mmCIF file of C-alpha atoms in Angstrom:
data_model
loop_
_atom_site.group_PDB
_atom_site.id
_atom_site.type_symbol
_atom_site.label_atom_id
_atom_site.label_comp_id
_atom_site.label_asym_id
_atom_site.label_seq_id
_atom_site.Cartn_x
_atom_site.Cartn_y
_atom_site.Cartn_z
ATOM 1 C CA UNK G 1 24.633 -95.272 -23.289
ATOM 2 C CA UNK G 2 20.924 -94.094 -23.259
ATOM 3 C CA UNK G 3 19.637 -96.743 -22.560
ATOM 4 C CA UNK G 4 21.922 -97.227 -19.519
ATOM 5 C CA UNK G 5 20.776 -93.791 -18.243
ATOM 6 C CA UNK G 6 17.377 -94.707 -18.476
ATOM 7 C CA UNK G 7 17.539 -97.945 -16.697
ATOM 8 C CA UNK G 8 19.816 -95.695 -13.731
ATOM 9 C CA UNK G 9 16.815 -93.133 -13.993
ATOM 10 C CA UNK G 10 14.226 -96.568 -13.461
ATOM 11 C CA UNK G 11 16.501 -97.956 -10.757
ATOM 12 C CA UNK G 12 16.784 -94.251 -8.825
ATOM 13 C CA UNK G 13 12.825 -94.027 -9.167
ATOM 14 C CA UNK G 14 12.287 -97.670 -8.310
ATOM 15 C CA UNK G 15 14.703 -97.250 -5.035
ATOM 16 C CA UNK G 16 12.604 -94.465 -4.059
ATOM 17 C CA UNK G 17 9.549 -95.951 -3.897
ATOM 18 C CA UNK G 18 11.047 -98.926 -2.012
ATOM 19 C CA UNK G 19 12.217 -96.555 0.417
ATOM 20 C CA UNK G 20 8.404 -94.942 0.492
ATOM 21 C CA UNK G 21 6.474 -97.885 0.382
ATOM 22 C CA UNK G 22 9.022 -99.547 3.792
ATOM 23 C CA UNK G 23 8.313 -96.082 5.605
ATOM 24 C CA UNK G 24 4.690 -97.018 4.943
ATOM 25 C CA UNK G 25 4.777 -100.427 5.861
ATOM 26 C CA UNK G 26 6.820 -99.576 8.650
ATOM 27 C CA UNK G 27 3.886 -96.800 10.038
ATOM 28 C CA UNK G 28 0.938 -99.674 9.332
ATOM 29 C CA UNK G 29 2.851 -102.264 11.289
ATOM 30 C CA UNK G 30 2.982 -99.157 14.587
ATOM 31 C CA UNK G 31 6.947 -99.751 14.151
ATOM 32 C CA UNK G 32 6.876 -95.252 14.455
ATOM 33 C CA UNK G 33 5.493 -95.721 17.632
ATOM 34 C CA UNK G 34 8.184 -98.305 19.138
ATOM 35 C CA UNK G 35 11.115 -96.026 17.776
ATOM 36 C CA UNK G 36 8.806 -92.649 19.868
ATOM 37 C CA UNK G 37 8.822 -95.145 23.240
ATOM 38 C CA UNK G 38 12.626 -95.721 23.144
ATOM 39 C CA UNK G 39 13.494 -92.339 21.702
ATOM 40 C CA UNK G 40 11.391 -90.528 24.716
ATOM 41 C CA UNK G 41 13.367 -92.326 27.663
ATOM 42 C CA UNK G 42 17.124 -91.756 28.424
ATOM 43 C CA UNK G 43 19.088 -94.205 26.724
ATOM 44 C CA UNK G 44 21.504 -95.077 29.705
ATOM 45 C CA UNK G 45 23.502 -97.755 27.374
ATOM 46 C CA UNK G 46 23.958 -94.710 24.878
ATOM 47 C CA UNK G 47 25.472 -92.092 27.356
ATOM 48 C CA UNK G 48 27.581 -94.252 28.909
ATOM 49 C CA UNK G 49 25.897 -95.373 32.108
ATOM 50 C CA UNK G 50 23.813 -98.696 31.755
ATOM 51 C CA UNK J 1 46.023 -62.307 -9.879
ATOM 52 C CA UNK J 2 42.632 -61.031 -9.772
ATOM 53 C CA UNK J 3 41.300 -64.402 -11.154
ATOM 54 C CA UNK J 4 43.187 -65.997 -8.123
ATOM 55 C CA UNK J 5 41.819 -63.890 -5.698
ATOM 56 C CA UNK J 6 38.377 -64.290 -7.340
ATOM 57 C CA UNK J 7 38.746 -67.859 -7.038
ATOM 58 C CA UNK J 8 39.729 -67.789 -2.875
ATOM 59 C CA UNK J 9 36.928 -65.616 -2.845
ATOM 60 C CA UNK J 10 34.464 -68.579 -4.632
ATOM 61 C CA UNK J 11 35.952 -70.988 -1.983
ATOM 62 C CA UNK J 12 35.442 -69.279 0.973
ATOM 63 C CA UNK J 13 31.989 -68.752 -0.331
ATOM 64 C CA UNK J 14 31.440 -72.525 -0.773
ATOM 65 C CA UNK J 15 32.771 -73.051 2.658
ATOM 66 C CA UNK J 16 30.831 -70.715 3.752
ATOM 67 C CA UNK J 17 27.921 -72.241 2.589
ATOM 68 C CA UNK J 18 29.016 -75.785 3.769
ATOM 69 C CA UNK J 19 29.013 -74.169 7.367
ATOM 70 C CA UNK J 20 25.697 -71.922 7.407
ATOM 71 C CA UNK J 21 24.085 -75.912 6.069
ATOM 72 C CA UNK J 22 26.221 -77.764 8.482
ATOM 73 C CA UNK J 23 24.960 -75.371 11.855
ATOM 74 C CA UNK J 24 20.912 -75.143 10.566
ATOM 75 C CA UNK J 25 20.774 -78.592 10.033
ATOM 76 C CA UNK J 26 22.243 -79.320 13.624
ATOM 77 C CA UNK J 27 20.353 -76.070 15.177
ATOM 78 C CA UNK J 28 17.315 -78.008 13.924
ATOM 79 C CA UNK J 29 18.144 -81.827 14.843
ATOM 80 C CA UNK J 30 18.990 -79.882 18.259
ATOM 81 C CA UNK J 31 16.068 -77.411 18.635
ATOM 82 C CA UNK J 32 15.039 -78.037 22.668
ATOM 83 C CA UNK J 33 16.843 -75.386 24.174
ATOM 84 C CA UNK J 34 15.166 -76.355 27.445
ATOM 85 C CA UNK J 35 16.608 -79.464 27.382
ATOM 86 C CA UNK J 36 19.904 -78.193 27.527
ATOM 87 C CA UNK J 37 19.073 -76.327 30.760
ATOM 88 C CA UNK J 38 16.717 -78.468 32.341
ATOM 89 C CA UNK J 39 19.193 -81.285 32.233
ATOM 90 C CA UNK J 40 15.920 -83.319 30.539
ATOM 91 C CA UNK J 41 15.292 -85.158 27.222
ATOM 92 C CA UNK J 42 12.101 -83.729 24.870
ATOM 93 C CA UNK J 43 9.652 -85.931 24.464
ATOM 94 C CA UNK J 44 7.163 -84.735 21.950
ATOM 95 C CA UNK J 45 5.850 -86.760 19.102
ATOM 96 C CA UNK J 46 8.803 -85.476 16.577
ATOM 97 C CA UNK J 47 10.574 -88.084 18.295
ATOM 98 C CA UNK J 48 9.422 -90.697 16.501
ATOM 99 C CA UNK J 49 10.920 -89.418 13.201
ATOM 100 C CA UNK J 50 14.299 -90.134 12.568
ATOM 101 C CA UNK J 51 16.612 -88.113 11.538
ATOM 102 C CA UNK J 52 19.613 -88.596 8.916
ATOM 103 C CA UNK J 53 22.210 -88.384 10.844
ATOM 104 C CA UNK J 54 24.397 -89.536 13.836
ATOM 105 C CA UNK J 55 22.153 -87.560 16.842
ATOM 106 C CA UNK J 56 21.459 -89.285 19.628
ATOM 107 C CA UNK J 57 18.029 -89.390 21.241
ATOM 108 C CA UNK J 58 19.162 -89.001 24.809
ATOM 109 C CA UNK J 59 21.011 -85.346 23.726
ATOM 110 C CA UNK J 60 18.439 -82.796 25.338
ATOM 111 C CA UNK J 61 18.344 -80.537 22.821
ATOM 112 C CA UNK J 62 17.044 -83.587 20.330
ATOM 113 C CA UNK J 63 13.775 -83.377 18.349
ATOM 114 C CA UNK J 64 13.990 -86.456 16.644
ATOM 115 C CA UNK J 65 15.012 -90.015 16.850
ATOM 116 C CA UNK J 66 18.634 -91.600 15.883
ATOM 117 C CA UNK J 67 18.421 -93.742 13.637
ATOM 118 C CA UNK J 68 21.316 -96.470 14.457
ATOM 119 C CA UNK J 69 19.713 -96.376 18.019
ATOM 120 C CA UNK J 70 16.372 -96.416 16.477
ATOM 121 C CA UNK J 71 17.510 -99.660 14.338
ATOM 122 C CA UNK J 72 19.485 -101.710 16.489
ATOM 123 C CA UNK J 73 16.289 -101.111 18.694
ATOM 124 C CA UNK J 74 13.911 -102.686 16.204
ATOM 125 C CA UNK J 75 15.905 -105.343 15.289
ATOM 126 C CA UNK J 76 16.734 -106.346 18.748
ATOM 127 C CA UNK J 77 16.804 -109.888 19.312
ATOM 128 C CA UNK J 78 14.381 -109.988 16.139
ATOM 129 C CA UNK J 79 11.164 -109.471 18.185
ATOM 130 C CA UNK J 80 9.818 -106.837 16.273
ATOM 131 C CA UNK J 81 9.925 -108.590 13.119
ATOM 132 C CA UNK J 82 11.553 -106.345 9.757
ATOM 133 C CA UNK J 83 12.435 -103.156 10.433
ATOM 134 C CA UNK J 84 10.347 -101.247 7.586
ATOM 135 C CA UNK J 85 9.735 -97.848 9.112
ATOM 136 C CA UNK J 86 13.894 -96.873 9.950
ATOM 137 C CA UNK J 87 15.208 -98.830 6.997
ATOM 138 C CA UNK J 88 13.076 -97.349 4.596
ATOM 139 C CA UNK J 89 13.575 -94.054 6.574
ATOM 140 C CA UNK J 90 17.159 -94.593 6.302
ATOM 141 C CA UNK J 91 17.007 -95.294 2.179
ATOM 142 C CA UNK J 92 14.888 -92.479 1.608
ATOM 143 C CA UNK J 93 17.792 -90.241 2.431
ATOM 144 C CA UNK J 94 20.333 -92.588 0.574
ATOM 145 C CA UNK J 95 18.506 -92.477 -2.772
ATOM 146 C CA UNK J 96 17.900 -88.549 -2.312
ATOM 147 C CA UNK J 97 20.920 -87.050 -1.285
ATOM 148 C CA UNK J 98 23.415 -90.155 -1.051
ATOM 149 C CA UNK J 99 26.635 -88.918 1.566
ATOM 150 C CA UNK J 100 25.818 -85.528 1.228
ATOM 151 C CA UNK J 101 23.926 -86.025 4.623
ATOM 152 C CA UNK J 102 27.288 -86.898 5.966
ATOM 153 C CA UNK J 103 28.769 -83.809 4.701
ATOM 154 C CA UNK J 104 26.054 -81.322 4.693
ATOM 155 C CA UNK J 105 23.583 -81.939 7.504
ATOM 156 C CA UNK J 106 25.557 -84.435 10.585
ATOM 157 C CA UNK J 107 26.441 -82.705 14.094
ATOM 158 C CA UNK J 108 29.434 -84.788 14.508
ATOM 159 C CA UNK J 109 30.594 -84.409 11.241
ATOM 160 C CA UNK J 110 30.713 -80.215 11.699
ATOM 161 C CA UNK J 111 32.669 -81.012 15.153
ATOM 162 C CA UNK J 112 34.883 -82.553 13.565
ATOM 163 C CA UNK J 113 35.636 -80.421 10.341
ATOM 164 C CA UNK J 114 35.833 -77.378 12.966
ATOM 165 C CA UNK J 115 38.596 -79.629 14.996
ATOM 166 C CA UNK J 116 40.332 -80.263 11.809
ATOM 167 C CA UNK J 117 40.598 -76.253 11.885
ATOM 168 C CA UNK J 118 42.881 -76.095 14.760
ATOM 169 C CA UNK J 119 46.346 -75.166 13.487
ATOM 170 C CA UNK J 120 48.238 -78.160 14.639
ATOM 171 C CA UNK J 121 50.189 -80.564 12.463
ATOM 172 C CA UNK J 122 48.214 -82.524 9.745
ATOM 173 C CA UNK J 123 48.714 -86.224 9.084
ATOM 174 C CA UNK J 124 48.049 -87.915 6.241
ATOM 175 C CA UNK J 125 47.029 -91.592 6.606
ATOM 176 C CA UNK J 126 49.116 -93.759 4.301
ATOM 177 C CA UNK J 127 47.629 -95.244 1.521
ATOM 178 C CA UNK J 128 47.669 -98.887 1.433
ATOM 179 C CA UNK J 129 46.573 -98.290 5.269
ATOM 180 C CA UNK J 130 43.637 -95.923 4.419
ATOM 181 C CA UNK J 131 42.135 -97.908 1.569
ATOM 182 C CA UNK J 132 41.968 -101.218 3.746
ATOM 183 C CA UNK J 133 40.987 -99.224 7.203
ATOM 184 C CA UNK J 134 37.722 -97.258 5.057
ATOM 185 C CA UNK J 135 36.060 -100.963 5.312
ATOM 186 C CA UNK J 136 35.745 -100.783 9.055
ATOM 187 C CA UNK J 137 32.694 -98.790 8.948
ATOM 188 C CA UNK J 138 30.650 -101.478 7.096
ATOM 189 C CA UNK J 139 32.266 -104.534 9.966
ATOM 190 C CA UNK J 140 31.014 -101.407 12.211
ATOM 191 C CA UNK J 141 27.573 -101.381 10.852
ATOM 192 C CA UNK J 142 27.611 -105.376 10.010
ATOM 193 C CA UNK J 143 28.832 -106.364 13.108
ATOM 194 C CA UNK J 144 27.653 -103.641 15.939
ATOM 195 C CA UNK J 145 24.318 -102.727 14.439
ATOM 196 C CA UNK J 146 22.856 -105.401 12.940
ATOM 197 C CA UNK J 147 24.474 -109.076 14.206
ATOM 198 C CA UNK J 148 25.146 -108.051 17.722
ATOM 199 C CA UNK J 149 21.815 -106.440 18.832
ATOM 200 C CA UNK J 150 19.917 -108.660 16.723
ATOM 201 C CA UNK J 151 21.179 -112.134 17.754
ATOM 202 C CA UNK J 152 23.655 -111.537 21.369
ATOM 203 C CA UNK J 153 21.301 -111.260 23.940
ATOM 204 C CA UNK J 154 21.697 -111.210 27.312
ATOM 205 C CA UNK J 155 20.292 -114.107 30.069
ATOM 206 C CA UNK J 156 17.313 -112.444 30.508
ATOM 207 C CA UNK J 157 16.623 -112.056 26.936
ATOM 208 C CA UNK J 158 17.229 -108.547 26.110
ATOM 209 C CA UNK J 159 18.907 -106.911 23.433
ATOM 210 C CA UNK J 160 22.021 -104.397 24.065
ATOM 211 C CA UNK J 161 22.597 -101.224 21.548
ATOM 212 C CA UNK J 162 26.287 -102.397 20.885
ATOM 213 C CA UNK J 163 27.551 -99.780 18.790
ATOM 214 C CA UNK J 164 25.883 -96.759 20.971
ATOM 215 C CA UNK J 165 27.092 -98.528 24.155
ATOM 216 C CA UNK J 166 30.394 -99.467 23.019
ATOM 217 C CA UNK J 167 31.543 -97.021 20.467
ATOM 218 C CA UNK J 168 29.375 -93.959 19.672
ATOM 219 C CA UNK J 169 31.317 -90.899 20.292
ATOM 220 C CA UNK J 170 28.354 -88.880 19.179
ATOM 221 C CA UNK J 171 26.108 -89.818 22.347
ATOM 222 C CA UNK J 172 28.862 -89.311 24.610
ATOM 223 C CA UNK J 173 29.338 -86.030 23.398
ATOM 224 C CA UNK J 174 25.433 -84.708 22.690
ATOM 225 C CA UNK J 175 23.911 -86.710 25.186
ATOM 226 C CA UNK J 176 25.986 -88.093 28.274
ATOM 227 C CA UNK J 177 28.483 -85.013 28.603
ATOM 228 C CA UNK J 178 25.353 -82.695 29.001
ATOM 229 C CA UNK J 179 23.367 -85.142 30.428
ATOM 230 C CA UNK J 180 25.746 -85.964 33.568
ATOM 231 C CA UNK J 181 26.685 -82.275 33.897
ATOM 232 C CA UNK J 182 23.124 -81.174 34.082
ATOM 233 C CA UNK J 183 21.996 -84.278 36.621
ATOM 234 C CA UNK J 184 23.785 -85.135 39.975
ATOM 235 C CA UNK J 185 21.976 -89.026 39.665
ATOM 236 C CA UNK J 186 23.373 -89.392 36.626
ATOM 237 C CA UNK J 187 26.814 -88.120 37.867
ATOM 238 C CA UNK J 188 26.754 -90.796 41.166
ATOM 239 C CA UNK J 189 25.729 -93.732 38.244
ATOM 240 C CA UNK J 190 28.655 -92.935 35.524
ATOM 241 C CA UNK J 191 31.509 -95.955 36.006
ATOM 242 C CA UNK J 192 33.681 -97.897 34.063
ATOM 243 C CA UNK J 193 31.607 -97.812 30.545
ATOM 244 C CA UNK J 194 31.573 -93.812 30.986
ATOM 245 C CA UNK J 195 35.049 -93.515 31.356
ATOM 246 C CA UNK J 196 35.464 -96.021 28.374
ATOM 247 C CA UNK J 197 32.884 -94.137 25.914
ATOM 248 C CA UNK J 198 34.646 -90.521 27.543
ATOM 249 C CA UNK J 199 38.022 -91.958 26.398
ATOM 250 C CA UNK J 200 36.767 -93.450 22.662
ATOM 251 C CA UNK J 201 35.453 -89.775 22.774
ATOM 252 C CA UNK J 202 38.630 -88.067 23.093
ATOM 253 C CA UNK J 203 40.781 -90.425 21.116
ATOM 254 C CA UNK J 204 38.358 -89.450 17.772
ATOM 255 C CA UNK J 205 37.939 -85.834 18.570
ATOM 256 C CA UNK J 206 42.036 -85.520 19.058
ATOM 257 C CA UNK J 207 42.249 -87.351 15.660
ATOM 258 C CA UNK J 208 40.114 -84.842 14.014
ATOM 259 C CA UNK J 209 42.374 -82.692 14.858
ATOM 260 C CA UNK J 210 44.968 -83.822 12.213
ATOM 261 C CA UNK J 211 42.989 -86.179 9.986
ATOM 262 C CA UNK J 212 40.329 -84.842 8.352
ATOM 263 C CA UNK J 213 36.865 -86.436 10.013
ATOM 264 C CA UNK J 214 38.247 -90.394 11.228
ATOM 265 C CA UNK J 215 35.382 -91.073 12.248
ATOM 266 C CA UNK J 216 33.581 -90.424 8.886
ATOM 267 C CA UNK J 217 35.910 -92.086 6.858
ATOM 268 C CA UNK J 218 36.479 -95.670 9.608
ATOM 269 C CA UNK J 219 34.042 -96.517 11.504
ATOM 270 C CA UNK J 220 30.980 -94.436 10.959
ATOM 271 C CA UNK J 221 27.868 -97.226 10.621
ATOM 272 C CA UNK J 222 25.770 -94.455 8.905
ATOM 273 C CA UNK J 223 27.854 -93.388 6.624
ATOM 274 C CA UNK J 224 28.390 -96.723 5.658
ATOM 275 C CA UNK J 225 24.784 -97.531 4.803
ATOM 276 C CA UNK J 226 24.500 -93.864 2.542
ATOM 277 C CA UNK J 227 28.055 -95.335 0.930
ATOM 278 C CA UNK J 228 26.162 -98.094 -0.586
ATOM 279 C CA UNK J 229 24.055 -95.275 -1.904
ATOM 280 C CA UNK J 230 26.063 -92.755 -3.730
ATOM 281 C CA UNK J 231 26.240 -94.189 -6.644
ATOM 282 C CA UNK J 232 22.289 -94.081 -7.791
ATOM 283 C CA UNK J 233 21.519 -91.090 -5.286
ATOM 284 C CA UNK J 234 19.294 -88.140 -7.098
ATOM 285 C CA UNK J 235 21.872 -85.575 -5.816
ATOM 286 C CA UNK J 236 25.178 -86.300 -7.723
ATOM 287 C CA UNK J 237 28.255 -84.586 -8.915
ATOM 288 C CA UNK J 238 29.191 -84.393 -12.214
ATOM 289 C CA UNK J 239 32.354 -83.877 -13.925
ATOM 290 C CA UNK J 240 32.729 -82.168 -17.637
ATOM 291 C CA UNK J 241 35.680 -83.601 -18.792
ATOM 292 C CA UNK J 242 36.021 -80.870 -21.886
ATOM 293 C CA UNK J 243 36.652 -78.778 -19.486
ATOM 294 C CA UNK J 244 38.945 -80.462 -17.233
ATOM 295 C CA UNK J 245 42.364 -79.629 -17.113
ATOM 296 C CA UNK J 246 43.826 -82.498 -14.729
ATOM 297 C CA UNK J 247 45.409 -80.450 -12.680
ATOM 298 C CA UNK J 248 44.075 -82.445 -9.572
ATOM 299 C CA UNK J 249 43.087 -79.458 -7.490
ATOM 300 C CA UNK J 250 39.743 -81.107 -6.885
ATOM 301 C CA UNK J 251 41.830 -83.990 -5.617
ATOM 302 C CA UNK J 252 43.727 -81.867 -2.995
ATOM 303 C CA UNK J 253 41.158 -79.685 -1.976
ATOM 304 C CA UNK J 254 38.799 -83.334 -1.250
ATOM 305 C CA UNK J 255 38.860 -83.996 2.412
ATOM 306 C CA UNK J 256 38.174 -87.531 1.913
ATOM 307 C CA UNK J 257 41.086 -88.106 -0.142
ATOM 308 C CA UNK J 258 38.678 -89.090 -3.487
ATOM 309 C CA UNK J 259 40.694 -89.448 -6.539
ATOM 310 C CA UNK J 260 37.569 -87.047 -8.158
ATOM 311 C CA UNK J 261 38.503 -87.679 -12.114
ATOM 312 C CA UNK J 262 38.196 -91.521 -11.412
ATOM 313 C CA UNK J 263 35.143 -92.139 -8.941
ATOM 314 C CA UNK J 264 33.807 -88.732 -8.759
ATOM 315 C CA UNK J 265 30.598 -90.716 -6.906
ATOM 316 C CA UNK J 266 32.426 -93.133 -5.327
ATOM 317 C CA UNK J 267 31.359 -94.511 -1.840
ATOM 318 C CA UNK J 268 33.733 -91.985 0.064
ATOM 319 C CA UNK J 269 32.785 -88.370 -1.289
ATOM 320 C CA UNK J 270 30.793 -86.481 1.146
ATOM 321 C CA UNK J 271 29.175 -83.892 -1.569
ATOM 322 C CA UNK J 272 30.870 -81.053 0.626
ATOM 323 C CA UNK J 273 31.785 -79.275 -2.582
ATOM 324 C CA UNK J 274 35.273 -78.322 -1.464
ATOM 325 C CA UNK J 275 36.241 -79.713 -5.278
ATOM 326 C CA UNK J 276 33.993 -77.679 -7.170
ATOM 327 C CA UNK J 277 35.151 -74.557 -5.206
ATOM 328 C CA UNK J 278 38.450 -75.841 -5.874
ATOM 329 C CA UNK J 279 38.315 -76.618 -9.470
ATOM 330 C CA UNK J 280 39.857 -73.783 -11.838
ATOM 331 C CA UNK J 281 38.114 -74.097 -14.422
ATOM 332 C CA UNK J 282 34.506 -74.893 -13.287
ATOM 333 C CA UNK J 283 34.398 -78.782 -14.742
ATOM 334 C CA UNK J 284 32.598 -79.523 -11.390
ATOM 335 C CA UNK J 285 28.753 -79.261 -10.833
ATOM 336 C CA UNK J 286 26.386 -80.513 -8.639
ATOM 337 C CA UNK J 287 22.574 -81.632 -9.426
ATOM 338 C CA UNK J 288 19.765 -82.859 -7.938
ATOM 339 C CA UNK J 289 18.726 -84.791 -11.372
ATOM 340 C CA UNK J 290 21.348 -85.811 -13.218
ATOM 341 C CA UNK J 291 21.945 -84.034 -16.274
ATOM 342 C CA UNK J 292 20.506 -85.537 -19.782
ATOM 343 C CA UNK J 293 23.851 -84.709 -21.763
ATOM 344 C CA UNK J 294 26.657 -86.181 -19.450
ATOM 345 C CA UNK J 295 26.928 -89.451 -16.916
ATOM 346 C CA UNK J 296 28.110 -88.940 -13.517
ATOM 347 C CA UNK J 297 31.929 -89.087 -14.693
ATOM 348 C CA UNK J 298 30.878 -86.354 -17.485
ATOM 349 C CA UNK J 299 31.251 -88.209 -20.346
ATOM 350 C CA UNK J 300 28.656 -86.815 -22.978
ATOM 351 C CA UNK J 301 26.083 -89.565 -23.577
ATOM 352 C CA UNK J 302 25.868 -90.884 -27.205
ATOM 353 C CA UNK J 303 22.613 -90.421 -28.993
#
């Protein structure tokens, strides 16, 4: 049973840093800046009108 | 007596809690006043962080970027090859806080638990019904996030946001609603797809008036993804079991309709906390780490 808690506390940590390290891949490969260009212009699809 | 009144007391605290959570977190996702009166989206850098939850980008008060617009964008017609920066954005939330964005920090999610306010009859979805209709929200995020936007493109080669154009009821609500009464171009362009998106709007928001959030629980692509999630997510619930009485007031206080005492983490609780208010005897806690004596079900760990 401890040894099952550990490998959930490895798995939790591990999952984080996955998540960290795709944000950062994510920034390196400018993929912040294509969400800012569609995210600054009205989204006609979104409210209903494209 | 006084322990029961004691104990309304401790829930209405909780809910209060749940609410004063619930309105910053929305206050903050929603921040551009200006917007609101200018009839015009902000676009400052914040935008190109998403946020948690449901909020779409084209609502004027938003500061940040949705993130099921932001993804179906990046994975549209799978030009812009993995996308890293929203899926890890996404996962970073999961593993930290699990559903409890659903229940603690989405917009749509607080319009709909105030709906659910309204004293009209309540309806309870029936079982066999419920269980199978909960799986929507993953065809939801399978189908109209990812497969759609990523592989149905149109003649000229672009990509379409199918689940924001077709389904959405958040960006109808925070972004066209303003939008079109704020803008008389806007107004002259609204057709057939408005009228569809108003009407998907109105069917969900009447439902939330009997059934507690419908749109959380069927078809919500975001709450989806943070389902797959609650399981190994740092913020958990936990359940002492010497303590528990199983009298099942944690089970009909839960919104979501989680049997508590036999998936106390499963994919459907929203960490609102309406059990541990509800629980008598205090067997329900919430943590940010796990605790070192119990697992998430509260059974003590053996040395």
């Amino acid at each position: 049973m401890k040894s099952r808690s550990m490998w959930g506390k490895v798995a939790r940590i591990g999952m984080l840093a996955a998540a960290l390290l795709s944000i950062g891949a994510g920034v390196a490969a400018g993929q912040h800046r294509d969400v800012l260009q569609k995210a600054v212009m009205v989204c006609l699809e979104c409210i209903g009108i494209g | 007596m006084p322990g029961m009144h004691r104990h309304r007391l401790k829930r209405g605290a909780r809910s209060s809690f749940q609410r004063v959570v619930q309105l910053c977190a929305c206050a903050l996702f929603n921040g551009y006043a200006l917007g609101f009166q200018k009839g015009k989206i902000f676009k400052g850098p914040t935008k190109a962080a998403c946020v948690p939850v449901l909020n779409c980008y084209s609502c004027p008060g938003a500061l940040g970027a949705c993130p099921i617009g932001s993804l179906q964008g990046a994975l549209g017609g799978g030009k812009h090859g993995f996308p890293f920066y929203v899926l890890g954005t996404l996962a970073l939330f999961g593993i930290l806080l699990g559903r409890a964005v659903c229940g603690l920090l989405c917009p749509f999610g607080l319009v709909q638990d105030l709906l659910h306010k309204i004293p009209v009859p309540k309806f309870k979805v029936p079982g066999k019904i419920d269980r199978l209709a909960r799986y929507i929200k993953y065809g939801v995020l399978l189908v109209l996030v990812v497969l759609l936007p990523a592989f149905a493109l149109t003649e000229a080669g672009a990509y379409q946001p199918w689940f924001c154009k077709y389904l959405c009821p958040a960006g109808t609500l925070g972004g066209g609603i303003p939008l079109l009464l704020s803008n008389p171009a806007l107004r002259q362009a609204a057709g057939a797809l408005f009228s569809w998106k108003l009407l998907v709007l109105v069917l969900i928001l009447a439902a939330a008036c009997t059934v507690h959030r419908p749109f959380c629980k069927y078809l919500c692509p975001l709450g989806a993804f943070y389902a797959l999630f609650n399981r190994f997510s740092f913020y958990q619930l936990q359940l002492d079991r010497s303590k528990c009485t199983g009298c099942k007031q944690c089970e009909r206080a839960c919104p979501m309709g989680v049997e508590i005492t036999q998936e106390l983490n499963g994919p459907e609780c929203i960490r609102c906390g309406k059990c541990k208010a509800a629980c008598p005897s205090k067997a329900i806690s919430s943590n940010l780490a796990p605790s070192k004596t119990r697992d998430s079900l509260g059974h003590p760990e053996k040395k």
